[in-house]
Amino acid sequence: MITISILGTGKVAKHLCNGFTAVADVKVVQIIGRNTKALSAFGNGVHTSSDFLKIEDADIFVLAVKDDAIAEVSGYLEDKKGLVVHTSGSVSMDTLSNCGRYGVFYPLQTFSKNRTVDMATVPICWEARDQADGVLLQKLGGKISEKVHHVDSEQRRALHLAAVFVNNFTNHLYYIGQQICREKGLAFELLLPLIRETVDKLADLKPQDAQTGPARRGDAGTIEKHLQQLKNSEYKEVYKLLSESIGKLYGTMYT
Amino acid sequence: MITISILGTGKVAKHLCNGFTAVADVKVVQIIGRNTKALSAFGNGVHTSSDFLKIEDADIFVLAVKDDAIAEVSGYLEDKKGLVVHTSGSVSMDTLSNCGRYGVFYPLQTFSKNRTVDMATVPICWEARDQADGVLLQKLGGKISEKVHHVDSEQRRALHLAAVFVNNFTNHLYYIGQQICREKGLAFELLLPLIRETVDKLADLKPQDAQTGPARRGDAGTIEKHLQQLKNSEYKEVYKLLSESIGKLYGTMYT
């Protein structure tokens, strides 16, 4: 049995708590957070507290708080015997070096308030100051996910950066696509099968081999027509920059 | 029974041919193309020809050729009684005005050589010069797909442009994400669950409501760290421009 204490009440705390409580041999003994309303949303099944000075003992303390609160909250855990881990993609493990035993337990996924995520598919990226604690984190990760990886701080920072490109930026391109449709009275749903296939392709093809379109072909005529269609100067800049980047990659530069 | 003659041997020709031959009440009577090797790949079940001067009669002639070949190939169909349609997202319907009856039958999807696409999910966007031909295209679309829409030339051009953003540009962001991973010895597969969830979210949330990340939060510290991490000046430009665009949208500009 691995006992867990979760500090934080946000989306990561909630999804990890659901993941831990769903499996055998792991027990969430306490959720600690300042926000009492958010605490109550965890339900009656779990012990909650808003008192950071009365944190119960546990094998692992999981800090699922905002990046800039990690250092402060870790101060409450300096005298604990358990392993203290944070869950951030971009914060160095050593931010927790004031604690006796420390590491990182980073679930690489985007979590939404009202959506269930199958934790078994979420890559868990762990790092630990001591080897024995690494074994413990690998074991804990394996309880909730099929994909558990040792990832050092530099690699984790790279993953977090890559995630901004494939998640945040991609989502913004969906937004621009939606705006282009809306201007002509078209439903965004028309684009969903294309969006899904773009992702499904990645199972068979590397992104570089899956690319199609005017920039890939070096089709200057279509690119020119598209730029004329775009009235929004910001979207025009995005179109130009990404087309140039694609053109360079394939040697089909159109300028 | 609707009889179809397909002109062209590329990916769109292949996928449409598969779609048409799989349903009742539609018969592909001929495939016409210059490329005899590509023609032979259509198998024995269908009549093929490389002679554009001996095109058999059909209810609908489907031009699945490159955009800049549409006008030329349509010249071979000027005397036909059947309906002539092209399958392009960006070419005006009137490019076919030399034919007696003409229109557009545009499947909004990215087709790959060795991947099967479920045609039932592919939006078919049609347009016709005459109302009666519109009814015929709606009927033909309905045989192979659950999503059949009348879309005029201007709307179709907008869809094609939006498709570049959500398909080509998104795929390029996947490529950049992969490069960032590769530099640190990380497998691109680590990002796939995140990429899938980014798309799955769209079933519940509009892109604007689904956005997360440093630019959305106006987290200048993380953005600065990411820019320092990026050694490739091209990726740096993409990061800056898309972050600024997100920042403007949410009023969280960090500059």
Coordinates of C-alpha atoms in Angstrom, one line a residue:
Chain A
M1 CA 0.0 0.0 0.0
I2 CA 1.3 3.4 -1.0
T3 CA -0.2 6.3 1.0
I4 CA -0.6 9.7 -0.8
S5 CA -1.2 13.2 0.4
I6 CA -2.2 15.7 -2.3
L7 CA -1.5 19.4 -1.9
G8 CA -3.7 21.5 -4.2
T9 CA -7.3 21.4 -5.4
G10 CA -7.0 22.3 -9.1
K11 CA -7.4 20.2 -12.2
V12 CA -4.2 18.2 -11.9
A13 CA -5.0 17.4 -8.2
K14 CA -8.5 16.3 -9.1
H15 CA -7.5 14.0 -12.0
L16 CA -4.6 12.5 -10.0
C17 CA -6.8 11.9 -7.1
N18 CA -9.4 10.1 -9.3
G19 CA -6.5 8.1 -10.8
F20 CA -5.1 7.1 -7.4
T21 CA -8.5 6.3 -5.7
A22 CA -9.5 4.0 -8.7
V23 CA -6.6 1.6 -8.2
A24 CA -5.8 -1.0 -5.5
D25 CA -2.7 -0.6 -3.2
V26 CA -2.8 3.2 -3.3
K27 CA -4.6 5.3 -0.8
V28 CA -5.2 9.1 -0.8
V29 CA -5.1 9.9 2.9
Q30 CA -5.5 13.6 2.7
I31 CA -6.1 16.5 0.3
I32 CA -4.8 19.9 1.5
G33 CA -5.7 23.2 0.0
R34 CA -6.6 26.8 0.8
N35 CA -9.8 26.8 -1.2
T36 CA -12.4 25.2 1.0
K37 CA -15.0 25.2 -1.7
A38 CA -12.7 23.3 -4.1
L39 CA -11.9 20.9 -1.2
S40 CA -15.5 20.1 -0.7
A41 CA -15.8 19.1 -4.4
F42 CA -13.5 16.1 -3.7
G43 CA -16.5 14.5 -1.9
N44 CA -16.9 12.6 1.3
G45 CA -14.7 9.7 0.5
V46 CA -11.5 11.5 1.2
H47 CA -10.1 13.4 4.1
T48 CA -9.6 17.1 3.3
S49 CA -8.0 19.9 5.3
S50 CA -7.2 23.6 4.7
D51 CA -4.6 23.7 7.5
F52 CA -1.1 23.4 6.0
L53 CA 0.4 23.2 9.5
K54 CA -1.4 19.9 10.2
I55 CA -0.4 17.8 7.2
E56 CA -0.7 14.1 8.0
D57 CA 2.1 11.6 7.3
A58 CA 2.1 9.8 3.9
D59 CA 4.5 7.9 1.8
I60 CA 4.4 10.5 -1.0
F61 CA 3.3 14.1 -0.9
V62 CA 2.1 15.3 -4.3
L63 CA 2.3 19.0 -4.9
A64 CA -0.3 19.8 -7.5
V65 CA -0.2 23.6 -7.1
K66 CA 0.7 26.5 -9.4
D67 CA 4.3 26.6 -10.6
D68 CA 5.1 29.7 -8.6
A69 CA 3.6 28.3 -5.4
I70 CA 5.7 25.1 -5.4
A71 CA 8.6 26.5 -3.4
E72 CA 6.4 28.1 -0.8
V73 CA 4.2 25.0 -0.2
S74 CA 7.2 22.7 0.0
G75 CA 8.2 24.7 3.1
Y76 CA 5.4 23.0 5.0
L77 CA 6.9 19.6 4.2
E78 CA 10.5 20.1 5.2
D79 CA 10.3 17.9 8.3
K80 CA 8.3 15.1 6.7
K81 CA 9.9 11.7 6.2
G82 CA 7.8 11.0 3.1
L83 CA 8.8 11.7 -0.5
V84 CA 7.8 15.1 -1.8
V85 CA 7.1 15.5 -5.5
H86 CA 5.8 18.3 -7.7
T87 CA 3.7 17.7 -10.9
S88 CA 5.0 20.6 -13.1
G89 CA 6.4 20.3 -16.6
S90 CA 8.7 23.4 -16.3
V91 CA 9.9 23.6 -12.7
S92 CA 13.2 22.1 -11.8
M93 CA 13.3 19.2 -9.3
D94 CA 15.8 21.1 -7.1
T95 CA 13.1 23.7 -6.2
L96 CA 12.2 21.0 -3.6
S97 CA 15.7 20.6 -2.3
N98 CA 14.7 22.0 1.1
C99 CA 12.8 18.7 1.6
G100 CA 14.6 15.5 2.8
R101 CA 13.4 13.3 -0.1
Y102 CA 12.2 14.9 -3.3
G103 CA 11.3 14.3 -7.0
V104 CA 8.9 15.0 -9.8
F105 CA 5.7 13.2 -10.9
Y106 CA 4.6 14.9 -14.1
P107 CA 1.5 13.7 -16.0
L108 CA 1.9 14.8 -19.6
Q109 CA -1.7 15.7 -20.5
T110 CA -4.1 18.6 -20.7
F111 CA -6.7 18.4 -18.0
S112 CA -10.1 20.0 -18.2
K113 CA -12.6 20.7 -15.5
N114 CA -15.5 18.7 -16.8
R115 CA -13.8 16.0 -18.9
T116 CA -12.7 12.5 -17.8
V117 CA -9.3 11.5 -18.9
D118 CA -8.3 7.8 -19.0
M119 CA -5.2 8.0 -16.8
A120 CA -4.0 4.6 -18.2
T121 CA -3.1 6.4 -21.4
V122 CA -1.4 9.4 -19.8
P123 CA 2.5 9.3 -19.9
I124 CA 3.9 9.7 -16.3
C125 CA 7.3 11.4 -16.4
W126 CA 9.2 11.0 -13.1
E127 CA 12.5 12.1 -11.7
A128 CA 13.9 11.5 -8.2
R129 CA 16.8 12.7 -6.2
D130 CA 17.5 9.2 -4.9
Q131 CA 17.4 6.0 -6.8
A132 CA 15.2 4.2 -4.3
D133 CA 12.6 7.0 -4.6
G134 CA 12.8 6.6 -8.4
V135 CA 11.8 3.0 -7.9
L136 CA 8.9 4.1 -5.7
L137 CA 7.7 6.7 -8.3
Q138 CA 8.0 4.1 -11.2
K139 CA 5.8 1.8 -9.1
L140 CA 3.2 4.5 -8.3
G141 CA 3.1 5.6 -11.9
G142 CA 2.6 2.0 -13.0
K143 CA -0.4 1.7 -10.8
I144 CA -2.3 4.3 -12.7
S145 CA -0.7 4.4 -16.2
E146 CA 0.6 2.1 -18.8
K147 CA 3.3 4.7 -19.8
V148 CA 5.8 5.5 -17.1
H149 CA 9.1 7.0 -18.0
H150 CA 12.2 8.4 -16.2
V151 CA 12.6 11.9 -17.6
D152 CA 15.3 14.3 -16.3
S153 CA 14.6 18.0 -15.7
E154 CA 16.1 19.1 -19.0
Q155 CA 14.0 16.5 -20.9
R156 CA 10.9 17.5 -19.0
R157 CA 11.4 21.1 -19.9
A158 CA 11.7 20.1 -23.6
L159 CA 8.5 18.1 -23.3
H160 CA 6.7 21.0 -21.8
L161 CA 7.9 23.3 -24.6
A162 CA 6.9 20.7 -27.2
A163 CA 3.5 20.4 -25.6
V164 CA 2.9 24.2 -26.1
F165 CA 3.5 23.7 -29.8
V166 CA 1.3 20.6 -30.3
N167 CA -1.4 21.6 -27.8
N168 CA -1.7 25.4 -27.2
F169 CA -0.6 26.5 -30.6
T170 CA -2.5 23.8 -32.5
N171 CA -5.6 24.7 -30.6
H172 CA -5.1 28.3 -31.6
L173 CA -4.9 27.2 -35.3
Y174 CA -8.3 25.5 -34.7
Y175 CA -9.6 28.8 -33.4
I176 CA -8.4 30.6 -36.6
G177 CA -9.9 27.9 -38.7
Q178 CA -13.2 28.3 -36.9
Q179 CA -13.1 32.1 -37.4
I180 CA -12.5 31.7 -41.2
C181 CA -15.5 29.3 -41.3
R182 CA -17.7 31.6 -39.2
E183 CA -17.1 34.6 -41.5
K184 CA -18.8 32.6 -44.3
G185 CA -21.6 31.2 -42.2
L186 CA -20.0 27.7 -42.1
A187 CA -20.0 25.4 -39.1
F188 CA -16.7 24.5 -37.5
E189 CA -17.9 20.9 -37.3
L190 CA -17.2 20.6 -41.1
L191 CA -13.5 20.6 -40.3
L192 CA -13.6 18.0 -37.5
P193 CA -13.2 14.9 -39.7
L194 CA -10.1 16.5 -41.3
I195 CA -8.7 17.5 -37.9
R196 CA -9.2 13.9 -36.6
E197 CA -7.6 12.3 -39.7
T198 CA -4.6 14.7 -39.3
V199 CA -4.0 13.1 -35.9
D200 CA -4.9 9.6 -36.8
K201 CA -2.3 9.7 -39.6
L202 CA 0.4 10.0 -37.0
A203 CA -0.1 6.4 -36.1
D204 CA 1.3 5.4 -39.5
L205 CA 3.3 8.4 -40.7
K206 CA 5.9 10.8 -39.2
P207 CA 4.7 14.4 -39.3
Q208 CA 7.3 15.1 -41.9
D209 CA 6.0 12.4 -44.2
A210 CA 2.3 13.2 -43.6
Q211 CA 2.6 16.9 -44.8
T212 CA 0.5 18.0 -47.8
G213 CA -0.8 21.3 -49.0
P214 CA 0.3 24.4 -51.0
A215 CA 3.5 25.2 -49.0
R216 CA 4.6 21.5 -49.2
R217 CA 4.0 21.6 -53.0
G218 CA 5.5 25.0 -53.4
D219 CA 2.2 26.1 -55.0
A220 CA 2.8 29.8 -55.1
G221 CA -0.5 30.6 -56.9
T222 CA -2.7 29.0 -54.2
I223 CA -0.6 30.6 -51.4
E224 CA -1.0 34.0 -53.1
K225 CA -4.8 33.5 -53.3
H226 CA -5.0 32.4 -49.7
L227 CA -3.1 35.5 -48.5
Q228 CA -5.5 37.7 -50.5
Q229 CA -8.5 36.0 -48.9
L230 CA -7.2 36.6 -45.4
K231 CA -8.4 40.1 -44.3
N232 CA -7.1 39.7 -40.7
S233 CA -3.4 40.8 -40.8
E234 CA -2.6 38.6 -37.8
Y235 CA -3.8 35.5 -39.5
K236 CA -1.9 36.6 -42.6
E237 CA 1.3 36.7 -40.6
V238 CA 0.7 33.3 -39.2
Y239 CA -0.1 31.9 -42.7
K240 CA 3.1 33.5 -44.1
L241 CA 5.4 32.4 -41.3
L242 CA 4.2 28.8 -41.2
S243 CA 4.2 28.5 -45.0
E244 CA 7.8 29.7 -45.1
S245 CA 8.8 27.3 -42.4
I246 CA 7.2 24.4 -44.3
G247 CA 8.7 25.7 -47.6
K248 CA 12.2 25.7 -46.1
L249 CA 11.8 22.2 -44.7
Y250 CA 10.9 20.7 -48.0
G251 CA 13.0 22.9 -50.2
T252 CA 9.8 24.3 -51.9
M253 CA 10.2 27.9 -50.9
Y254 CA 7.9 30.0 -52.9
T255 CA 9.5 33.5 -52.5
Chain B
M1 CA -28.5 3.8 -60.7
I2 CA -26.1 6.7 -61.1
T3 CA -23.2 6.0 -63.5
I4 CA -19.9 7.7 -62.9
S5 CA -16.9 8.3 -65.0
I6 CA -13.7 9.3 -63.0
L7 CA -11.0 11.3 -64.7
G8 CA -7.7 11.2 -62.8
T9 CA -5.8 8.4 -61.0
G10 CA -4.5 10.2 -57.8
K11 CA -5.5 9.9 -54.2
V12 CA -8.8 11.6 -54.5
A13 CA -9.7 9.5 -57.6
K14 CA -8.8 6.3 -55.7
H15 CA -10.7 7.2 -52.5
L16 CA -13.8 8.3 -54.4
C17 CA -13.7 5.3 -56.6
N18 CA -13.6 3.1 -53.5
G19 CA -16.5 5.0 -52.0
F20 CA -18.7 4.7 -55.1
T21 CA -18.0 1.1 -55.7
A22 CA -18.8 0.2 -52.1
V23 CA -22.5 1.4 -52.3
A24 CA -25.5 0.2 -54.2
D25 CA -27.2 2.2 -57.0
V26 CA -23.8 3.8 -58.0
K27 CA -21.6 2.3 -60.8
V28 CA -18.2 3.5 -61.8
V29 CA -18.2 2.8 -65.6
Q30 CA -14.8 4.1 -66.4
I31 CA -11.5 5.6 -65.0
I32 CA -9.6 7.7 -67.4
G33 CA -6.0 8.8 -66.9
R34 CA -2.7 9.3 -68.6
N35 CA -0.8 7.3 -66.1
T36 CA -1.3 3.7 -67.2
K37 CA 0.6 2.3 -64.2
A38 CA -1.7 4.2 -61.9
L39 CA -4.7 3.0 -63.9
S40 CA -3.7 -0.6 -63.5
A41 CA -3.7 -0.1 -59.7
F42 CA -7.5 0.3 -59.8
G43 CA -7.8 -3.5 -60.4
N44 CA -9.8 -5.6 -62.8
G45 CA -13.2 -4.7 -61.5
V46 CA -13.4 -1.4 -63.2
H47 CA -13.0 -0.4 -66.9
T48 CA -9.9 1.9 -67.4
S49 CA -8.7 3.9 -70.3
S50 CA -5.9 6.3 -71.1
D51 CA -7.6 7.7 -74.2
F52 CA -9.3 11.0 -73.4
L53 CA -10.9 11.1 -76.9
K54 CA -12.9 7.9 -76.1
I55 CA -14.6 8.8 -72.9
E56 CA -17.8 6.7 -72.4
D57 CA -21.1 8.3 -71.5
A58 CA -22.0 8.6 -67.8
D59 CA -24.5 10.5 -65.6
I60 CA -21.6 12.3 -63.8
F61 CA -18.0 12.9 -64.9
V62 CA -15.8 13.4 -61.8
L63 CA -12.6 15.3 -62.5
A64 CA -10.1 14.3 -59.8
V65 CA -7.1 15.9 -61.4
K66 CA -4.6 18.6 -60.2
D67 CA -6.1 22.1 -59.9
D68 CA -4.3 23.5 -62.9
A69 CA -5.3 20.6 -65.1
I70 CA -9.1 21.0 -64.6
A71 CA -9.7 23.5 -67.4
E72 CA -7.7 21.5 -69.9
V73 CA -9.3 18.1 -69.0
S74 CA -12.8 19.6 -69.1
G75 CA -12.2 20.4 -72.8
Y76 CA -12.6 16.6 -73.5
L77 CA -16.1 16.7 -72.0
E78 CA -17.6 19.7 -73.7
D79 CA -20.0 17.7 -75.9
K80 CA -21.1 15.3 -73.2
K81 CA -24.7 15.3 -71.9
G82 CA -23.7 14.2 -68.4
L83 CA -22.9 16.5 -65.4
V84 CA -19.2 17.5 -65.1
V85 CA -17.9 18.2 -61.6
H86 CA -14.4 18.9 -60.2
T87 CA -13.3 17.9 -56.7
S88 CA -11.1 20.9 -55.8
G89 CA -11.4 23.1 -52.8
S90 CA -9.9 26.2 -54.3
V91 CA -11.0 26.2 -58.0
S92 CA -14.1 28.1 -59.0
M93 CA -17.1 26.2 -60.4
D94 CA -17.1 28.4 -63.5
T95 CA -13.8 26.9 -64.6
L96 CA -16.1 24.3 -66.1
S97 CA -18.4 26.7 -67.8
N98 CA -17.3 25.3 -71.2
C99 CA -19.3 22.2 -70.4
G100 CA -23.1 22.0 -70.8
R101 CA -23.8 20.9 -67.2
Y102 CA -21.3 21.5 -64.4
G103 CA -20.7 21.7 -60.7
V104 CA -18.4 20.7 -57.8
F105 CA -18.1 17.6 -55.6
Y106 CA -15.5 18.4 -53.0
P107 CA -14.7 15.8 -50.3
L108 CA -13.3 17.8 -47.3
Q109 CA -10.6 15.4 -46.2
T110 CA -6.8 14.7 -46.4
F111 CA -6.3 11.5 -48.4
S112 CA -3.1 9.4 -48.1
K113 CA -1.9 6.7 -50.4
N114 CA -1.9 3.8 -48.0
R115 CA -4.6 4.8 -45.5
T116 CA -8.3 3.8 -45.7
V117 CA -10.7 6.7 -44.9
D118 CA -14.2 6.0 -43.8
M119 CA -16.1 8.0 -46.6
A120 CA -19.3 8.0 -44.5
T121 CA -17.6 10.6 -42.2
V122 CA -16.2 12.8 -44.9
P123 CA -18.1 16.0 -45.5
I124 CA -19.1 16.3 -49.2
C125 CA -19.5 19.9 -50.3
W126 CA -21.3 20.3 -53.6
E127 CA -22.3 23.2 -55.8
A128 CA -24.1 23.0 -59.2
R129 CA -24.9 25.5 -62.0
D130 CA -28.5 24.1 -62.2
Q131 CA -30.8 23.2 -59.4
A132 CA -31.7 19.8 -60.8
D133 CA -28.0 18.9 -60.9
G134 CA -27.7 20.1 -57.3
V135 CA -30.4 17.5 -56.4
L136 CA -28.4 14.9 -58.2
L137 CA -25.1 15.7 -56.4
Q138 CA -26.9 15.8 -53.0
K139 CA -28.2 12.3 -53.8
L140 CA -24.8 11.0 -54.9
G141 CA -23.1 12.5 -51.8
G142 CA -25.8 10.9 -49.6
K143 CA -24.9 7.5 -51.1
I144 CA -21.3 7.6 -49.8
S145 CA -21.4 10.1 -46.8
E146 CA -23.6 11.0 -43.9
K147 CA -22.5 14.7 -44.3
V148 CA -23.5 16.3 -47.5
H149 CA -23.7 20.1 -47.8
H150 CA -24.4 22.7 -50.4
V151 CA -21.4 25.1 -50.2
D152 CA -20.9 27.9 -52.7
S153 CA -17.6 28.7 -54.4
E154 CA -16.7 31.5 -51.9
Q155 CA -17.5 29.2 -48.9
R156 CA -15.6 26.4 -50.4
R157 CA -12.5 28.7 -50.8
A158 CA -12.9 29.6 -47.1
L159 CA -13.1 25.9 -46.1
H160 CA -10.0 25.2 -48.2
L161 CA -8.1 28.0 -46.5
A162 CA -9.3 26.9 -43.0
A163 CA -8.2 23.4 -43.9
V164 CA -4.6 24.7 -44.4
F165 CA -4.6 26.1 -40.9
V166 CA -6.1 23.0 -39.1
N167 CA -4.4 20.4 -41.2
N168 CA -1.1 21.6 -42.9
F169 CA -0.1 24.1 -40.2
T170 CA -1.1 21.9 -37.3
N171 CA 0.9 19.0 -38.8
H172 CA 3.9 21.3 -39.1
L173 CA 3.6 22.1 -35.3
Y174 CA 3.6 18.4 -34.7
Y175 CA 6.9 18.3 -36.7
I176 CA 8.4 21.0 -34.6
G177 CA 7.2 19.2 -31.4
Q178 CA 8.9 16.1 -32.7
Q179 CA 12.2 17.9 -33.3
I180 CA 12.2 19.4 -29.8
C181 CA 11.7 15.9 -28.4
R182 CA 14.3 14.4 -30.6
E183 CA 17.0 16.9 -29.6
K184 CA 16.7 15.5 -26.0
G185 CA 16.4 11.9 -27.0
L186 CA 12.7 11.7 -26.3
A187 CA 10.2 9.7 -28.4
F188 CA 7.5 11.7 -30.2
E189 CA 5.0 9.1 -29.1
L190 CA 5.1 10.7 -25.6
L191 CA 3.1 13.6 -27.1
L192 CA 0.4 11.5 -28.8
P193 CA -2.1 11.2 -25.9
L194 CA -1.9 15.0 -25.5
I195 CA -2.4 15.6 -29.2
R196 CA -5.4 13.3 -29.2
E197 CA -7.0 14.9 -26.2
T198 CA -6.5 18.4 -27.7
V199 CA -8.7 17.1 -30.6
D200 CA -11.2 15.1 -28.4
K201 CA -11.8 18.2 -26.3
L202 CA -13.4 19.9 -29.4
A203 CA -16.4 17.6 -29.0
D204 CA -17.3 19.4 -25.8
L205 CA -15.5 22.8 -26.0
K206 CA -15.0 25.5 -28.6
P207 CA -11.3 26.1 -29.4
Q208 CA -11.5 29.4 -27.6
D209 CA -12.8 27.8 -24.4
A210 CA -10.3 24.9 -24.6
Q211 CA -7.2 27.1 -24.7
T212 CA -4.6 26.7 -21.8
G213 CA -0.9 27.4 -21.4
P214 CA 1.5 30.2 -20.7
A215 CA 0.2 32.7 -23.4
R216 CA -3.4 32.1 -22.4
R217 CA -2.4 32.9 -18.7
G218 CA -0.1 35.7 -19.7
D219 CA 2.7 33.8 -17.9
A220 CA 5.6 36.0 -19.1
G221 CA 8.2 34.0 -17.0
T222 CA 7.5 30.7 -18.7
I223 CA 7.3 32.3 -22.2
E224 CA 10.7 33.9 -21.6
K225 CA 12.2 30.6 -20.4
H226 CA 10.7 28.8 -23.5
L227 CA 12.2 31.4 -25.9
Q228 CA 15.6 30.9 -24.3
Q229 CA 15.3 27.1 -24.7
L230 CA 14.5 27.4 -28.4
K231 CA 17.8 27.5 -30.3
N232 CA 16.2 27.4 -33.7
S233 CA 15.4 31.0 -34.7
E234 CA 12.6 29.8 -37.0
Y235 CA 10.8 28.0 -34.1
K236 CA 11.4 31.0 -31.9
E237 CA 9.6 33.2 -34.4
V238 CA 6.7 30.7 -34.6
Y239 CA 6.5 30.6 -30.8
K240 CA 6.5 34.4 -30.5
L241 CA 3.9 35.0 -33.2
L242 CA 1.4 32.4 -32.0
S243 CA 1.9 33.5 -28.3
E244 CA 1.2 37.1 -29.3
S245 CA -1.9 36.1 -31.2
I246 CA -3.2 34.1 -28.3
G247 CA -2.2 36.9 -25.9
K248 CA -4.2 39.4 -27.9
L249 CA -7.3 37.1 -28.1
Y250 CA -7.5 36.7 -24.3
G251 CA -6.2 40.2 -23.4
T252 CA -3.2 38.6 -21.6
M253 CA -0.4 40.2 -23.8
Y254 CA 2.9 39.7 -22.1
T255 CA 5.0 42.3 -23.9

